Tab-separated table of C-alpha atoms in Angstrom:
chain	number	residue	atom	x	y	z
A	86	MET	CA	68.911	102.781	-93.161
A	87	THR	CA	70.064	100.012	-90.835
A	88	THR	CA	67.223	97.838	-89.544
A	89	ARG	CA	69.300	94.924	-88.238
A	90	LEU	CA	72.054	94.758	-85.663
A	91	ALA	CA	74.128	91.791	-84.483
A	92	GLN	CA	76.257	92.137	-81.369
A	93	LYS	CA	78.633	89.917	-79.401
A	94	HIS	CA	79.948	90.216	-75.872
A	95	ALA	CA	82.735	88.085	-74.397
A	96	ILE	CA	80.775	87.397	-71.205
A	97	LYS	CA	77.115	88.201	-71.915
A	98	GLY	CA	76.867	86.350	-75.212
A	99	SER	CA	75.237	87.678	-78.384
A	100	ARG	CA	72.216	89.793	-79.260
A	101	GLU	CA	70.469	90.223	-82.591
A	102	PHE	CA	68.000	93.035	-83.195
A	103	LYS	CA	65.580	93.527	-86.100
A	104	LEU	CA	63.069	96.301	-86.739
A	105	VAL	CA	59.889	94.814	-88.191
A	106	ASP	CA	56.838	96.986	-88.839
A	107	ASP	CA	55.853	98.567	-85.513
A	108	GLU	CA	58.112	96.545	-83.232
A	109	VAL	CA	61.699	95.593	-82.510
A	110	ARG	CA	62.394	91.882	-82.315
A	111	TYR	CA	65.519	90.524	-80.742
A	112	ILE	CA	67.227	87.310	-79.731
A	113	ILE	CA	69.485	87.150	-76.676
A	114	LYS	CA	71.885	84.211	-76.482
A	115	SER	CA	73.881	83.688	-73.307
A	116	PRO	CA	75.810	80.682	-71.979
A	117	LEU	CA	72.762	79.709	-69.926
A	118	ARG	CA	69.771	80.454	-72.153
A	119	THR	CA	68.333	81.833	-75.375
A	120	GLU	CA	65.422	84.285	-75.406
A	121	SER	CA	63.332	85.609	-78.270
A	122	LEU	CA	61.576	88.879	-77.414
A	123	SER	CA	59.702	91.727	-79.074
A	124	VAL	CA	58.692	95.221	-77.978
A	125	VAL	CA	56.157	97.504	-79.629
A	126	LEU	CA	57.929	100.721	-80.596
A	127	ASN	CA	55.291	103.176	-79.405
A	128	VAL	CA	55.811	102.209	-75.747
A	129	LEU	CA	59.468	103.307	-75.928
A	130	ASP	CA	61.004	106.712	-75.229
A	131	PRO	CA	62.878	107.751	-78.397
A	132	GLU	CA	65.728	109.202	-76.309
A	133	PRO	CA	67.894	106.278	-75.138
A	134	LEU	CA	69.934	106.237	-71.936
A	135	ILE	CA	73.604	105.277	-71.643
A	136	SER	CA	74.804	103.451	-68.560
A	137	GLY	CA	78.313	102.067	-68.492
A	138	SER	CA	78.817	99.858	-71.530
A	139	THR	CA	75.155	99.661	-72.526
A	140	LEU	CA	72.545	101.847	-74.209
A	141	SER	CA	68.903	101.296	-73.344
A	142	PHE	CA	65.549	102.309	-74.763
A	143	VAL	CA	63.204	102.639	-71.798
A	144	SER	CA	59.460	102.496	-71.253
A	145	GLN	CA	57.634	105.815	-71.498
A	146	VAL	CA	55.524	104.694	-68.530
A	147	ASN	CA	57.799	103.364	-65.800
A	148	ARG	CA	61.256	104.199	-67.280
A	149	GLU	CA	62.334	100.563	-67.103
A	150	PRO	CA	64.856	99.449	-69.773
A	151	LEU	CA	63.031	97.359	-72.391
A	152	VAL	CA	65.696	97.133	-75.109
A	153	GLU	CA	69.356	97.014	-74.088
A	154	LEU	CA	72.252	97.191	-76.569
A	155	PHE	CA	76.002	96.799	-76.120
A	156	LEU	CA	77.506	100.259	-76.683
A	157	ASP	CA	79.370	100.686	-80.017
A	158	GLU	CA	79.048	97.031	-81.030
A	159	PRO	CA	79.855	95.651	-83.559
A	160	ASP	CA	81.408	99.050	-84.447
A	161	ARG	CA	80.497	102.668	-83.715
A	162	GLU	CA	79.218	103.511	-87.209
A	163	THR	CA	76.933	100.500	-87.547
A	164	PHE	CA	75.729	100.927	-83.987
A	165	ASN	CA	74.860	104.614	-84.477
A	166	GLN	CA	73.058	103.902	-87.751
A	167	PHE	CA	70.835	101.310	-86.103
A	168	VAL	CA	70.090	103.502	-83.080
A	169	ASN	CA	69.266	106.463	-85.343
A	170	THR	CA	66.890	104.302	-87.366
A	171	MET	CA	65.230	102.936	-84.251
A	172	ARG	CA	64.790	106.442	-82.784
A	173	GLN	CA	63.151	107.630	-85.991
A	174	ARG	CA	60.804	104.647	-86.103
A	175	ILE	CA	59.805	105.228	-82.470
A	176	ILE	CA	59.031	108.867	-83.229
A	177	GLU	CA	56.973	107.880	-86.268
A	178	GLU	CA	55.022	105.346	-84.233
A	179	ASP	CA	54.420	107.919	-81.512
A	180	PHE	CA	52.802	110.241	-84.069
A	181	SER	CA	50.460	107.384	-84.994
A	182	ARG	CA	49.215	106.964	-81.416
A	183	LEU	CA	45.522	107.545	-80.930
A	184	ARG	CA	44.761	110.927	-79.406
A	185	VAL	CA	41.767	112.952	-78.282
A	186	PRO	CA	40.766	115.299	-81.126
A	187	ASP	CA	41.411	118.970	-80.359
A	188	ASN	CA	37.860	120.003	-81.229
A	189	GLY	CA	36.258	117.537	-78.823
A	190	VAL	CA	34.129	114.417	-79.191
A	191	ASP	CA	30.480	113.569	-78.612
A	192	VAL	CA	30.749	110.491	-76.391
A	193	HIS	CA	27.847	108.061	-76.735
A	194	VAL	CA	27.440	106.093	-73.519
A	195	ASP	CA	25.877	103.144	-75.365
A	196	GLY	CA	29.025	102.808	-77.442
A	197	VAL	CA	31.222	102.895	-74.361
A	198	THR	CA	29.015	100.356	-72.579
A	199	GLU	CA	29.102	97.976	-75.524
A	200	SER	CA	32.890	98.329	-75.732
A	201	ILE	CA	33.272	97.404	-72.062
A	202	ASP	CA	30.990	94.394	-72.427
A	203	MET	CA	32.767	93.099	-75.548
A	204	LEU	CA	36.228	93.539	-74.052
A	205	ARG	CA	35.287	91.740	-70.843
A	206	ARG	CA	33.840	88.881	-72.882
A	207	TYR	CA	36.620	88.379	-75.438
A	208	VAL	CA	39.865	89.856	-74.032
A	209	ASP	CA	41.765	88.846	-70.893
A	210	PRO	CA	40.761	91.567	-68.368
A	211	GLN	CA	44.185	91.468	-66.731
A	212	GLU	CA	45.807	92.583	-69.982
A	213	ILE	CA	43.541	95.630	-70.313
A	214	GLU	CA	42.804	96.462	-66.681
A	215	ALA	CA	43.784	100.150	-66.989
A	216	LEU	CA	41.762	100.564	-70.185
A	217	LEU	CA	38.653	99.023	-68.653
A	218	ALA	CA	38.953	101.331	-65.636
A	219	ALA	CA	39.278	104.357	-67.928
A	220	LEU	CA	36.279	103.277	-70.003
A	221	GLU	CA	34.143	102.768	-66.914
A	222	GLU	CA	35.071	106.268	-65.719
A	223	LEU	CA	34.156	107.662	-69.142
A	224	GLN	CA	30.882	105.740	-69.014
A	225	GLN	CA	29.961	107.536	-65.793
A	226	THR	CA	31.183	111.007	-66.820
A	227	PRO	CA	31.177	111.178	-70.646
A	228	ASP	CA	31.317	114.990	-70.739
A	229	LEU	CA	34.664	115.332	-68.929
A	230	PRO	CA	37.582	115.648	-71.419
A	231	HIS	CA	40.148	114.244	-68.989
A	232	CYS	CA	38.207	110.955	-68.847
A	233	LEU	CA	38.518	110.526	-72.599
A	234	GLN	CA	42.224	111.401	-72.367
A	235	ARG	CA	42.671	108.599	-69.827
A	236	VAL	CA	41.120	106.179	-72.315
A	237	ALA	CA	43.601	107.345	-74.976
A	238	ASP	CA	46.563	107.015	-72.605
A	239	ALA	CA	45.509	103.551	-71.444
A	240	PHE	CA	44.979	102.331	-75.013
A	241	ASN	CA	48.341	103.638	-76.226
A	242	GLU	CA	50.167	101.715	-73.494
A	243	LEU	CA	48.604	98.346	-74.355
A	244	GLY	CA	51.205	97.171	-76.853
A	245	ILE	CA	50.203	94.085	-78.822
A	246	ALA	CA	46.798	93.933	-77.111
A	247	GLN	CA	45.714	96.976	-79.130
A	248	GLY	CA	44.733	94.780	-82.064
A	249	GLN	CA	42.326	92.722	-79.982
A	250	VAL	CA	40.827	95.846	-78.429
A	251	LEU	CA	40.078	97.450	-81.788
A	252	LEU	CA	38.699	94.182	-83.134
A	253	TYR	CA	36.113	93.824	-80.371
A	254	ALA	CA	35.632	97.494	-79.487
A	255	PRO	CA	35.970	99.559	-82.702
A	256	TYR	CA	34.115	102.424	-81.038
A	257	ILE	CA	37.378	103.274	-79.232
A	258	SER	CA	39.057	104.013	-82.555
A	259	PHE	CA	36.030	106.091	-83.531
A	260	LEU	CA	36.365	108.172	-80.361
A	261	LEU	CA	40.087	108.825	-80.709
A	262	SER	CA	40.539	109.111	-84.462
A	263	GLY	CA	38.622	112.355	-84.862
A	264	ALA	CA	35.604	110.709	-86.487
A	265	GLY	CA	33.641	111.592	-83.353
A	266	ALA	CA	34.575	115.255	-83.438
A	267	LYS	CA	31.755	117.579	-82.473
A	268	SER	CA	30.019	118.959	-85.532
A	269	ASP	CA	26.523	118.237	-86.741
A	270	ARG	CA	24.861	116.079	-84.078
A	271	ALA	CA	22.812	113.974	-86.480
A	272	ASP	CA	25.795	113.196	-88.705
A	273	THR	CA	27.832	112.208	-85.668
A	274	GLU	CA	25.196	109.829	-84.383
A	275	GLN	CA	24.818	108.162	-87.773
A	276	SER	CA	28.557	107.675	-88.015
A	277	SER	CA	28.624	106.296	-84.481
A	278	ASP	CA	25.925	103.751	-85.282
A	279	ARG	CA	27.915	102.470	-88.258
A	280	HIS	CA	30.971	101.997	-86.097
A	281	LEU	CA	29.023	100.136	-83.443
A	282	LEU	CA	28.119	97.612	-86.043
A	283	SER	CA	31.653	96.881	-87.159
A	284	ARG	CA	34.972	97.408	-85.926
A	285	HIS	CA	66.735	114.502	-81.348
A	286	ASP	CA	68.164	115.625	-84.123
A	287	ARG	CA	70.375	112.890	-85.523
A	288	PHE	CA	71.320	110.635	-82.631
A	289	SER	CA	74.858	110.954	-81.337
A	290	HIS	CA	76.244	109.873	-78.015
A	291	SER	CA	79.211	111.274	-76.198
A	292	ARG	CA	81.610	109.029	-74.446
A	293	SER	CA	84.753	110.078	-72.683
A	294	GLU	CA	87.702	108.393	-74.292
């Protein structure tokens, strides 16, 4: 399993990629500048796109290229091994995304309200604008399943801000992990109170030769 890739281009310089936990970190060195970047894997589409001499992993949201690699560099075998590994890691991360439980959730408005208040107090609102909007909608209409789904979608697109959100608003994890699934009402409320107190097949590309 290849988790590192080093590439060189005669004009564009060099690029080094490394898969670390739930993100890909990379360094881009060009004649004019050096950049160190990282992208959380679960925001990427596992099916990369080929354009000319590059292969890109794009955002699942706006389809913008977030990770761009030189095609077949340093050699085809090494390149394909790294891309296969990265695809698999993206798929694994996608399965770990928070989702609305199939059997529904009892939404407690107090928990949602507290989450909104804590996030506005301790997290930059601009970083979580979509999540706050989804939570406020859920606060007003807690019985509509699509409102909870919007919370899940907004949370899963946050990237590195997810950690801060779960630290200050653990009720969100409670809602989307299945712990809030509808069952016995009393048991659900007790569990909620506790939470409010704390926190494609193998890749191959075709290229005309």
